[in-house]
Short mmCIF file of C-alpha atoms and ligand atoms in Angstrom, two decimals:
data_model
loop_
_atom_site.label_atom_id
_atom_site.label_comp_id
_atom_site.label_asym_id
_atom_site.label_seq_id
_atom_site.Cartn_x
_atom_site.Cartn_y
_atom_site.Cartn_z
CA UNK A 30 -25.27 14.15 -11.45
CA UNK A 31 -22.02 13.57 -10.00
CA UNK A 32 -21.39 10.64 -6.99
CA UNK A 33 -21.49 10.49 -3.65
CA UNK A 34 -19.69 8.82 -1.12
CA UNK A 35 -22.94 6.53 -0.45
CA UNK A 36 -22.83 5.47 -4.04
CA UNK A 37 -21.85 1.98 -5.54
CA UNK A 38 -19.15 1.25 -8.61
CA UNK A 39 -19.32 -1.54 -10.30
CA UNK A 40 -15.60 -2.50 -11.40
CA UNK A 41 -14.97 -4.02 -14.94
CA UNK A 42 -14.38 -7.40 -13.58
CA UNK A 43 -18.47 -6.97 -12.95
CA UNK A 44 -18.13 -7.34 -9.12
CA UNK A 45 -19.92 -4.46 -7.12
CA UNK A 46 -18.21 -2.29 -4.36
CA UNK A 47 -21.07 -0.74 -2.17
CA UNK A 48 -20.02 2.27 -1.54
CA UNK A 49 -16.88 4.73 -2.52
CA UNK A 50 -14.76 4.45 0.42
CA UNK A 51 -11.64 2.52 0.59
CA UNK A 52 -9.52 1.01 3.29
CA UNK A 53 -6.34 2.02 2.14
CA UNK A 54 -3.19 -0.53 2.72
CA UNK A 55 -1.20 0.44 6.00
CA UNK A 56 1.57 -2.28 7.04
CA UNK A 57 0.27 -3.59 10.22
CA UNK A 58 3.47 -5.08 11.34
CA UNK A 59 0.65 -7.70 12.56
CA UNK A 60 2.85 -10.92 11.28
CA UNK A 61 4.40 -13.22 13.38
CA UNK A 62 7.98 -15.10 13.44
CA UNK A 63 6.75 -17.20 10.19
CA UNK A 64 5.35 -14.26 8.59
CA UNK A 65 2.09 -15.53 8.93
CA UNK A 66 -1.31 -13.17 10.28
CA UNK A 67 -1.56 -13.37 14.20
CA UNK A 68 -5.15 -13.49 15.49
CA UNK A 69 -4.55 -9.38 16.12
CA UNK A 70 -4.27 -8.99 12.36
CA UNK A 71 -7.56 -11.40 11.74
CA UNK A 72 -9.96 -9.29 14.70
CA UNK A 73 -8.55 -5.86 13.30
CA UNK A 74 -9.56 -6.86 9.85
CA UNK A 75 -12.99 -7.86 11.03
CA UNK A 76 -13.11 -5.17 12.88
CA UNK A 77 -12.73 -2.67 9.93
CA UNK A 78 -15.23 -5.31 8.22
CA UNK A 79 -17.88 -3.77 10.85
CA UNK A 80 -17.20 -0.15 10.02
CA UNK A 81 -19.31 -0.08 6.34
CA UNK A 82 -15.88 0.70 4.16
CA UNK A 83 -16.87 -1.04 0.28
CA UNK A 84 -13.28 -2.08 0.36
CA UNK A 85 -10.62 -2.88 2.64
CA UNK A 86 -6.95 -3.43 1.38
CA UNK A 87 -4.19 -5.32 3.20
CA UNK A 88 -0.96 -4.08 4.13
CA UNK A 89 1.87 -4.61 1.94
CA UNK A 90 2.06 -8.16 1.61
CA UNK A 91 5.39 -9.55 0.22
CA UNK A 92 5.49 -12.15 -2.58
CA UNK A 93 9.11 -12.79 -1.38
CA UNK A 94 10.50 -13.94 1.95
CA UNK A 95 13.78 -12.37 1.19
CA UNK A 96 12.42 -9.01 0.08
CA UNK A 97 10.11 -7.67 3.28
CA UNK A 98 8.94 -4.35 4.00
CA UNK A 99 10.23 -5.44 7.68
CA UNK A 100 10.39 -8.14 9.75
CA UNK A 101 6.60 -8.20 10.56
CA UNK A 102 5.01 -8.41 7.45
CA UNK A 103 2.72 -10.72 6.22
CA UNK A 104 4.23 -12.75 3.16
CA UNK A 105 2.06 -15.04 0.80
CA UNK A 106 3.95 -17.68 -0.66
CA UNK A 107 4.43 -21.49 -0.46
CA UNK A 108 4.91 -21.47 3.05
CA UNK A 109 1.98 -19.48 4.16
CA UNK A 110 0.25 -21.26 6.79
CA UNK A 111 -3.38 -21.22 4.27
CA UNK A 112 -5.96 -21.47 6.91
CA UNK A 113 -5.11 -18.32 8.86
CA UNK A 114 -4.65 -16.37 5.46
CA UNK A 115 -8.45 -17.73 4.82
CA UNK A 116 -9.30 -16.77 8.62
CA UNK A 117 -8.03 -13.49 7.72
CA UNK A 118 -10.18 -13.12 4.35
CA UNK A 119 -13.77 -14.32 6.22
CA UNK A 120 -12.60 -11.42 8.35
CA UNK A 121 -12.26 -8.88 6.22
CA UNK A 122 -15.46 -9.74 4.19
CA UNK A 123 -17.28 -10.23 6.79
CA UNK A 124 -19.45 -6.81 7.12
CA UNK A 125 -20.00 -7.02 3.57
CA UNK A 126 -16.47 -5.33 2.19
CA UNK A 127 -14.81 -6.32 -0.60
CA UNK A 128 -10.99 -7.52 0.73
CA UNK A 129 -7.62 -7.42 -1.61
CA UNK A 130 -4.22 -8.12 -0.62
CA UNK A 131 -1.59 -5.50 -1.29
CA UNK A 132 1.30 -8.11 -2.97
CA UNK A 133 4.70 -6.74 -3.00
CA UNK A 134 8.51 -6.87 -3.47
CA UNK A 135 10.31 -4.99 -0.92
CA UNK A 136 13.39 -4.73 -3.59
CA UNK A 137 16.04 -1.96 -2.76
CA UNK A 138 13.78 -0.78 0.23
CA UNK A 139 14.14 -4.30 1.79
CA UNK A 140 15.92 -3.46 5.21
CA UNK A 141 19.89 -4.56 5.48
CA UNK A 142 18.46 -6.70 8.87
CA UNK A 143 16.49 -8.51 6.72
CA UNK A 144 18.63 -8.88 3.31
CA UNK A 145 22.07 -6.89 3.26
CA UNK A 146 22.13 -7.49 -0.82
CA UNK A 147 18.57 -7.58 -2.04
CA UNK A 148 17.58 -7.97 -5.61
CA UNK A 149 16.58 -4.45 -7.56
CA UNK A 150 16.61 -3.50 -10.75
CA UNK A 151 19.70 -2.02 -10.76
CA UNK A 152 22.69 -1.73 -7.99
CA UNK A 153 21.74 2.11 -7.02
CA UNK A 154 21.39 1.62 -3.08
CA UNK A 155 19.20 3.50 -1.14
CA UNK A 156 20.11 7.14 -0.10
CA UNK A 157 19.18 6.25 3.31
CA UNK A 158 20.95 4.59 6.45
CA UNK A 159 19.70 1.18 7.11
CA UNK A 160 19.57 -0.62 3.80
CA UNK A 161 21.93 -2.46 1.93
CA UNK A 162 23.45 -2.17 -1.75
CA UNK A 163 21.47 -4.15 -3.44
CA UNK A 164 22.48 -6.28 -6.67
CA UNK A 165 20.78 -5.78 -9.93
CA UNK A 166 18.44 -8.77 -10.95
CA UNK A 167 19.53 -10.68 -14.19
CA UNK A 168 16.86 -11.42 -16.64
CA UNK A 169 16.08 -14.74 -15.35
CA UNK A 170 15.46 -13.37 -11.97
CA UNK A 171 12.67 -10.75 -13.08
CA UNK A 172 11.07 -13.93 -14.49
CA UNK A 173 11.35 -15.41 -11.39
CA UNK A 174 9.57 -12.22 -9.42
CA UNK A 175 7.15 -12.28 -11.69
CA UNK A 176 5.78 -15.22 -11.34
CA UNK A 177 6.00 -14.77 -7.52
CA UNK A 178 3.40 -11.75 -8.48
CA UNK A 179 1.28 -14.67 -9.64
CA UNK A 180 1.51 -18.04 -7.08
CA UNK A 181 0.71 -14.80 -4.36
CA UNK A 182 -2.42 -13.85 -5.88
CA UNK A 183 -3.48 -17.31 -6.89
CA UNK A 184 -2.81 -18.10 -3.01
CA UNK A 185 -4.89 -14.55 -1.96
CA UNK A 186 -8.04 -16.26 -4.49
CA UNK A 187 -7.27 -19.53 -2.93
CA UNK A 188 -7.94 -17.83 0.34
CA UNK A 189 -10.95 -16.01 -0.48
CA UNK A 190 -9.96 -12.79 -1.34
CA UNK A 191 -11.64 -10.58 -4.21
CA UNK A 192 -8.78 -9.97 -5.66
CA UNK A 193 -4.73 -8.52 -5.40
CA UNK A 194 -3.74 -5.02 -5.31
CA UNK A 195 -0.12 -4.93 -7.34
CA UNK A 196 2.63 -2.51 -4.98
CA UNK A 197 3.98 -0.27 -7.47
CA UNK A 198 4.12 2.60 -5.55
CA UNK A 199 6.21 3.98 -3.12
CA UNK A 200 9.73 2.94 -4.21
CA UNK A 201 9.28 -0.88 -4.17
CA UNK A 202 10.65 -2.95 -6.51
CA UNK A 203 8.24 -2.36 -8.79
CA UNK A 204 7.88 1.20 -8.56
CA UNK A 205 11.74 1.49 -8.67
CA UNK A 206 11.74 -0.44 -12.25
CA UNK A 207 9.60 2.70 -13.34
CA UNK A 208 12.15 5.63 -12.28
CA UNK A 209 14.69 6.28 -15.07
CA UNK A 210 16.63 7.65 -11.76
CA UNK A 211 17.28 4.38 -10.37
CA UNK A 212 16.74 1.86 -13.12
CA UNK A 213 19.69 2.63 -15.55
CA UNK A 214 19.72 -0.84 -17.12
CA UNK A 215 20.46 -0.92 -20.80
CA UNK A 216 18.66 -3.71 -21.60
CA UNK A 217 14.79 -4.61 -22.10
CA UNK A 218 14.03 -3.98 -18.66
CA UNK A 219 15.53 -0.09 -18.89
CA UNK A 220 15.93 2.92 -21.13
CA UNK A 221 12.42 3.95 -22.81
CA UNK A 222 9.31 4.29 -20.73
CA UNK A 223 7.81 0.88 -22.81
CA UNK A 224 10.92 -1.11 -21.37
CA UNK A 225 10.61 0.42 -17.59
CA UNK A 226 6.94 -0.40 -17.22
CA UNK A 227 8.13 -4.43 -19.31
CA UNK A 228 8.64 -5.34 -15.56
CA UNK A 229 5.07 -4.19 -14.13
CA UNK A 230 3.05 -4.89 -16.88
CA UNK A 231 4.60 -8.59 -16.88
CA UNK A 232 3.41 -8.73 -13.68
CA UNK A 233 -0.25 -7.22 -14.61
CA UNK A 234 -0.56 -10.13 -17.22
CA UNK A 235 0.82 -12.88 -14.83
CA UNK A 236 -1.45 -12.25 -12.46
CA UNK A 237 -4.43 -11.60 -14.23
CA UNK A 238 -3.85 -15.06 -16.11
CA UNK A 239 -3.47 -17.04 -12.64
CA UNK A 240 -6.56 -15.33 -11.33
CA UNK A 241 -8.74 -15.18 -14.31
CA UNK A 242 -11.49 -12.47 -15.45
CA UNK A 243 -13.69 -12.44 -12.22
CA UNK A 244 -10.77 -11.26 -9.47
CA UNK A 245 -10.12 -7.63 -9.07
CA UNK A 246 -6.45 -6.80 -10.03
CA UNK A 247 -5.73 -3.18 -8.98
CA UNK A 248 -2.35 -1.46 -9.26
CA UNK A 249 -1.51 1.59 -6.91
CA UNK A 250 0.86 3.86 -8.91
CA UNK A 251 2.57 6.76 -7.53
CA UNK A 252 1.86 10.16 -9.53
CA UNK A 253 5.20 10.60 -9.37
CA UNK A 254 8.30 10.14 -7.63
CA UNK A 255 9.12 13.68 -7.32
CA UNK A 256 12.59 13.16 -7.39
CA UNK A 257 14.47 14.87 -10.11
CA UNK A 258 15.01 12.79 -12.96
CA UNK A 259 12.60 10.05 -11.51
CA UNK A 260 9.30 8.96 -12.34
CA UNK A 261 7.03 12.21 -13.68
CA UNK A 262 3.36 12.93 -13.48
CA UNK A 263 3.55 12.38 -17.87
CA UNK A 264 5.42 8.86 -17.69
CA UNK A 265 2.35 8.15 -14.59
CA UNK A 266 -0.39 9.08 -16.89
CA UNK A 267 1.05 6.79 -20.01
CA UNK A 268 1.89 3.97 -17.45
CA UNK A 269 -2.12 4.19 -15.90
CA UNK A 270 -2.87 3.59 -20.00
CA UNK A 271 -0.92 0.62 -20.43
CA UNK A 272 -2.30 -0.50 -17.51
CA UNK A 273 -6.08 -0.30 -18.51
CA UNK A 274 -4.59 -1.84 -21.88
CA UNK A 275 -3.65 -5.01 -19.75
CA UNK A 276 -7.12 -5.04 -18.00
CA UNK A 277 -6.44 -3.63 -14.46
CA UNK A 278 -9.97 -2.85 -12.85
CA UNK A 279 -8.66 0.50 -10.62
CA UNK A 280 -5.54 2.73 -10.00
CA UNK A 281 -5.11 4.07 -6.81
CA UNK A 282 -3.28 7.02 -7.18
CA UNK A 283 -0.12 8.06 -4.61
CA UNK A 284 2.92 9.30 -4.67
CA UNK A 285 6.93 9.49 -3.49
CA UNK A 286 9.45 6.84 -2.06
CA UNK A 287 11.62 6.25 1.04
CA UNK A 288 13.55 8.98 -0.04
CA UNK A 289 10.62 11.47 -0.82
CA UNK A 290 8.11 10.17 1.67
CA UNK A 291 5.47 12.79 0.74
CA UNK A 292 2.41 9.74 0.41
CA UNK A 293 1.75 10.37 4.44
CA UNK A 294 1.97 14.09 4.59
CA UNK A 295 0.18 15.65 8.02
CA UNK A 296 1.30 19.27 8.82
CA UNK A 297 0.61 21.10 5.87
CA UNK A 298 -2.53 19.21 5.57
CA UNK A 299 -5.30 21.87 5.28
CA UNK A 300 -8.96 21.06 5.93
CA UNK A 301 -12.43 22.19 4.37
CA UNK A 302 -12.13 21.27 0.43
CA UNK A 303 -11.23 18.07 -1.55
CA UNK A 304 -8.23 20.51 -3.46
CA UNK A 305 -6.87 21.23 -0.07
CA UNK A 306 -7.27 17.73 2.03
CA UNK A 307 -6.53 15.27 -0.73
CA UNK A 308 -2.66 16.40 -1.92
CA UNK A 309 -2.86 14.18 -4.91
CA UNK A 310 -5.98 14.89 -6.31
CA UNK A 311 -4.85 17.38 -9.09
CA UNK A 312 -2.81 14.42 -9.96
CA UNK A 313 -5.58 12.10 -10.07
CA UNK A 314 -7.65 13.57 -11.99
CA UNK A 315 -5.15 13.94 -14.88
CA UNK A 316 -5.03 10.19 -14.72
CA UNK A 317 -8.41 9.60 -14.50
CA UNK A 318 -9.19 11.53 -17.48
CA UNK A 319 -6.97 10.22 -19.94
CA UNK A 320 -8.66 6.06 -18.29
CA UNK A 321 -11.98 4.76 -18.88
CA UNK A 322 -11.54 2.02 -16.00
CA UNK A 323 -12.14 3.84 -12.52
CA UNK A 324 -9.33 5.65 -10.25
CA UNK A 325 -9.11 5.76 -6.68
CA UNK A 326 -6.91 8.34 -4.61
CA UNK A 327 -5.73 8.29 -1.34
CA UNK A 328 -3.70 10.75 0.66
CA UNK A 329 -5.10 13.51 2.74
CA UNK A 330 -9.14 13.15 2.79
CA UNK A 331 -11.05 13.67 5.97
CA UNK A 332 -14.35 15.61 5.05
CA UNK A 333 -17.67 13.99 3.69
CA UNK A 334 -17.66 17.46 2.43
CA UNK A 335 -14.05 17.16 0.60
CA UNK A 336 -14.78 13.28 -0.77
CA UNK A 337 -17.91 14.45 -1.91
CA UNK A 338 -16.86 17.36 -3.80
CA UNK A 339 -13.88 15.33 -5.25
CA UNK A 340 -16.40 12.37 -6.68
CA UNK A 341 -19.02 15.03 -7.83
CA UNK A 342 -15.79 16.78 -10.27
CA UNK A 343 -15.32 13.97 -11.69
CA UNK A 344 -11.51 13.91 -10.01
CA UNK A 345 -11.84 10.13 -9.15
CA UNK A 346 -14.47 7.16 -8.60
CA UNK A 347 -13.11 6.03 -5.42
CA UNK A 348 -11.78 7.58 -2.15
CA UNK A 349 -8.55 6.18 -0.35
CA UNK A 350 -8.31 7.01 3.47
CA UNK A 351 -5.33 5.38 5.57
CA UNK A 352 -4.88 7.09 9.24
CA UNK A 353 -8.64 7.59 9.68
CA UNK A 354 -9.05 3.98 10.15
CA UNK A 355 -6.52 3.45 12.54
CA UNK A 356 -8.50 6.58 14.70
CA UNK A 357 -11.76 5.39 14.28
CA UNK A 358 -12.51 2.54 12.11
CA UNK A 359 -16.37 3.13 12.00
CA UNK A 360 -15.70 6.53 10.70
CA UNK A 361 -17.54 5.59 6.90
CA UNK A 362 -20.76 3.99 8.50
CA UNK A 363 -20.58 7.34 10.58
CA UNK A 364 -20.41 9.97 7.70
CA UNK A 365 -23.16 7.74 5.47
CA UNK A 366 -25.10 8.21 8.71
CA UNK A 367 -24.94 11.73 8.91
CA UNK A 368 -23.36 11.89 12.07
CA UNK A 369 -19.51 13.06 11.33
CA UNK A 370 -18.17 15.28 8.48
CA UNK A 371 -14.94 14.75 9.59
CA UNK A 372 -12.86 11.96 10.90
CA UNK A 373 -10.83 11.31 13.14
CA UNK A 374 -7.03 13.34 12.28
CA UNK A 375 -5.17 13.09 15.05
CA UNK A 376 -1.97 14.11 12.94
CA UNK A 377 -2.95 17.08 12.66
CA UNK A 378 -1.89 17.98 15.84
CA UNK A 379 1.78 17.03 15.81
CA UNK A 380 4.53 19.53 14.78
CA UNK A 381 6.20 19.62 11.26
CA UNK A 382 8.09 16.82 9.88
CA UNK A 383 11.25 18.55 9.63
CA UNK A 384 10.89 19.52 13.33
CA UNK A 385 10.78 15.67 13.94
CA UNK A 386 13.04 12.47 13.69
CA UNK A 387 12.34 10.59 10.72
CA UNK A 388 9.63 9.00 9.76
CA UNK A 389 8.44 9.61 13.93
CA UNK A 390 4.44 10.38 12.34
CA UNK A 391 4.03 7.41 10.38
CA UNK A 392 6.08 5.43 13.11
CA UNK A 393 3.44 6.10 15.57
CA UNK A 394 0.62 5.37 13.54
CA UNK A 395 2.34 2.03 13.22
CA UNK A 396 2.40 1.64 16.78
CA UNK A 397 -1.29 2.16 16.84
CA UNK A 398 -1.87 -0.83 14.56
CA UNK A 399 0.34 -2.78 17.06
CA UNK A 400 -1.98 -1.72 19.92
CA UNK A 401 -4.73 -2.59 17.91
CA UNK A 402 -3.17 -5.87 17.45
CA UNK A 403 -2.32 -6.33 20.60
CA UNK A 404 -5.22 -4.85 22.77
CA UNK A 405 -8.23 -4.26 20.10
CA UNK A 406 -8.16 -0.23 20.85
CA UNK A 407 -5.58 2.75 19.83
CA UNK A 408 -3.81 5.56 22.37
CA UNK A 409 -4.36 8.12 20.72
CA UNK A 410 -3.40 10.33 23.78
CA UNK A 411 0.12 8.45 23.40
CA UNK A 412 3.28 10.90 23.25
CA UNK A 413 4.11 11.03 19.66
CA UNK A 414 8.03 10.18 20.44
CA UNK A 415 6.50 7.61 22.69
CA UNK A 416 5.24 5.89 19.68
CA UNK A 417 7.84 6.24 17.44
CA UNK A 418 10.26 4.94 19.51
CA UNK A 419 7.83 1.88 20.33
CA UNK A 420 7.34 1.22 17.16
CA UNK A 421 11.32 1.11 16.26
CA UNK A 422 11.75 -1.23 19.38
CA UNK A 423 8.85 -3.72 18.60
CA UNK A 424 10.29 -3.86 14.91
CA UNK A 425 13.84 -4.23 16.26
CA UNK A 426 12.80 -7.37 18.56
CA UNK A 427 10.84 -8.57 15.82
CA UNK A 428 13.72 -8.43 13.38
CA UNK A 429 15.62 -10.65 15.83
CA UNK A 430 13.09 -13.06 16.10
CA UNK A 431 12.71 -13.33 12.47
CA UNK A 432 16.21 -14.00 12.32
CA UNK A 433 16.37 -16.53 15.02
CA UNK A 434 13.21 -18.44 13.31
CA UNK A 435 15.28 -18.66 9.89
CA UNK A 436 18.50 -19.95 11.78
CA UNK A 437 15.95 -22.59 13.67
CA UNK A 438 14.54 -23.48 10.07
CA UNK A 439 17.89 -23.59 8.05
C1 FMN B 18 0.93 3.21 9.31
C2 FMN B 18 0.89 3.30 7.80
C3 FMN B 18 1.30 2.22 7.05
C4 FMN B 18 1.24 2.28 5.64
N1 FMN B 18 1.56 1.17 4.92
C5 FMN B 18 1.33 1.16 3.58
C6 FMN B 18 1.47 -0.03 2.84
O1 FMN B 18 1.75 -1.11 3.37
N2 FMN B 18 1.24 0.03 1.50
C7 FMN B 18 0.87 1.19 0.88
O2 FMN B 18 0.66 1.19 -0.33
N3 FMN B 18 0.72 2.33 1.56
C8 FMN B 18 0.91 2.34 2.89
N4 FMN B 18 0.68 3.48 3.61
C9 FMN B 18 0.16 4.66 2.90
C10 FMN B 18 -1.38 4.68 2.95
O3 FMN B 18 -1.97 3.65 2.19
C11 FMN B 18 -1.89 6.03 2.39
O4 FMN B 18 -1.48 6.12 1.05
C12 FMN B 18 -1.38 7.21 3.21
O5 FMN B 18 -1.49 6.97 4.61
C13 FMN B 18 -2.16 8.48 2.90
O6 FMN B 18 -3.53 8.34 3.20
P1 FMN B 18 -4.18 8.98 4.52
O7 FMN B 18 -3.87 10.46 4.49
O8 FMN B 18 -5.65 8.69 4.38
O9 FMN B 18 -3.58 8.32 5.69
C14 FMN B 18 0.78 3.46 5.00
C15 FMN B 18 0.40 4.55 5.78
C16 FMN B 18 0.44 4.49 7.16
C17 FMN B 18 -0.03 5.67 7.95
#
């Protein structure tokens, strides 16, 4: 008999997720001028602690203070101010959910604010206004990230974390090593699919040596760039094997970059069946059947019915959500009660992307985490331009203040 969303998995590492829903990462924007979690980030993590998720995952959590996601982000390195990242882990684990952090490298997709000439893997900028041309690392200085992959996830054990989720999705620095599109280096770090994943699987092996057998080390991959020329669904399923090779314990499955930004799709978004919620599903379950170690995707689901159906198939072992937390964060205790099929979607009700300024849907949705920072509750009644153009403020004052800290500092 297939699973259910009520069901446990056991991971290879041995340690035991209680049920089969997953707290996606989302990028609170929840850090303050050190980069360090504010006591919003610590009660919103407890608070999706309380809502009976088996796992909740951080929000991208650079391994670099140079190479943010933005100006708000939590970063794990040297500096990190230890007790509140350990405040934050109690948090997280505290209703009984396992808790990883989401370590990343911002690379080409680090904002110009924050680093006009970021390290990437090669010097093809961004086809996007707002970033910089960034410079392509020398050999020494892929070393150097990758054992920034490692002191961050020796720091997220240190403060009581299960484990590290590995950013190489999305268009990150990792995830932009794996594109033939934008890594054209002719050395070992470019050309054949072997040398484009050298970069990610160093990092795998890094990481799993600093945190030993016992951590869970998960890697969210994107199914594929769709970009022509870039990352394809065939180089995703050979990367997800070398990736069991290296002893990952779960893939979470996504998709797209900055420039295809298709891993937060809400329009088209139908309802009713796991094929038509969950947009990466066929994808998934290419992956999952060419892995023995369990897959997890995210992107779309809302139904019991639709995660249900997807876990019966055999399609994947675990089921990502993102928005529906933000909505309603008690929305898995809810369904294993019975007493939703649905959650929350409240993006189903705004008006096609194209229709829209960019990136206005997700932009809002950040602004909800910010509430929740800030007051403990969402708006969802909020104008969606309101929140967009919220969000781009708060970020905007928070660049500045990031900027002022580091002339302070230096
Ligand atoms: C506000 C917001 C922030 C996000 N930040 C991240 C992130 O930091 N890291 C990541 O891998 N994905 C991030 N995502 C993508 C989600 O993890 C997820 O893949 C996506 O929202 C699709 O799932 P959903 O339909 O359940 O929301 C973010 C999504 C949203 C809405």
């Amino acid at each position: 008999m297939g699973s259910s969303i009520r069901d446990s998995l056991t991971l290879p590492n041995g340690v035991e997720l209680g049920n089969r829903i997953v707290k996606s990462a989302m990028s609170e924007a929840l850090g303050d001028e050190r980069n360090d979690p504010t006591d919003g980030l610590i009660d919103l993590f407890e608070r999706w602690g309380r809502g009976g998720a088996g796992m909740l995952i951080t929000g991208n959590t650079p391994v670099d203070r140079d190479h943010l996601e933005h100006a708000a982000n939590v970063v794990l390195d040297g500096k990190t101010d230890r007790d509140r990242m350990r405040r934050l882990a109690t948090a997280a684990r505290s209703g009984g959910a396992r808790a990883l952090v989401q370590i990343a490298h911002g690379g080409r997709q680090t904002p110009a604010a924050v680093n006009p000439h970021p390290l990437s893997i090669s010097g093809r900028p961004l086809d996007l206004p707002g970033y910089g041309t960034p410079r392509a690392a020398e050999e020494g200085e892929l070393e150097v990230v990758v054992a920034q992959f490692a002191r961050s996830a020796g720091l997220a054990m240190e403060a009581g974390f299960d484990g590290v989720e590995i950013h190489a999705a999305h268009g990150y620095l990792l995830s932009s090593a794996l594109s033939p599109r934008i890594n054209t280096r002719t050395d070992r770090w470019g050309g054949s699919l072997r040398n484009r994943s050298r970069l990610l699987r160093q990092v795998v092996r890094a990481v799993r040596a600093e945190v030993g057998p016992g951590a869970i080390v998960a890697v969210k991959l994107n199914s594929s760039d769709f970009q022509k020329g870039g990352f394809s669904h065939e180089d995703s399923i050979a990367v997800a094997r070398m990736l069991e090779a290296e002893h990952v314990d779960l893939v979470e499955i996504s998709g797209g970059n900055f420039e295809t930004p298709v891993a937060y799709r809400h329009a088209a978004v139908a309802q009713g069946t796991a094929r038509r919620e969950a947009y990466f599903l066929d994808y998934a379950r290419d992956i999952k059947a060419a892995l023995a170690i369990p897959v997890m995707v995210t992107g779309g689901f809302r139904s019991a019915s639709a995660m249900n159906e997807a876990l019966a198939a055999g399609a994947t072992d675990l089921i990502g959500a993102g928005r529906p937390f933000i909505a309603d964060p008690d929305f898995p205790q809810k369904m294993f009660d019975g007493a939703i099929d649905m959650a929350p979607a409240p993006e189903r009700d705004f008006p096609a992307a194209d229709t829209l300024p960019r990136g206005a849907v997700l932009n809002w949705f950040c602004h909800q985490l910010a509430l929740w920072g800030r007051d403990g509750a969402p708006d969802l009644d909020l104008a969606l331009l309101d929140g967009h153009e919220r969000y781009l403020a708060m970020l905007e004052e928070a660049t500045g203040r990031l900027l002022a800290a580091r002339r302070v500092a230096s």
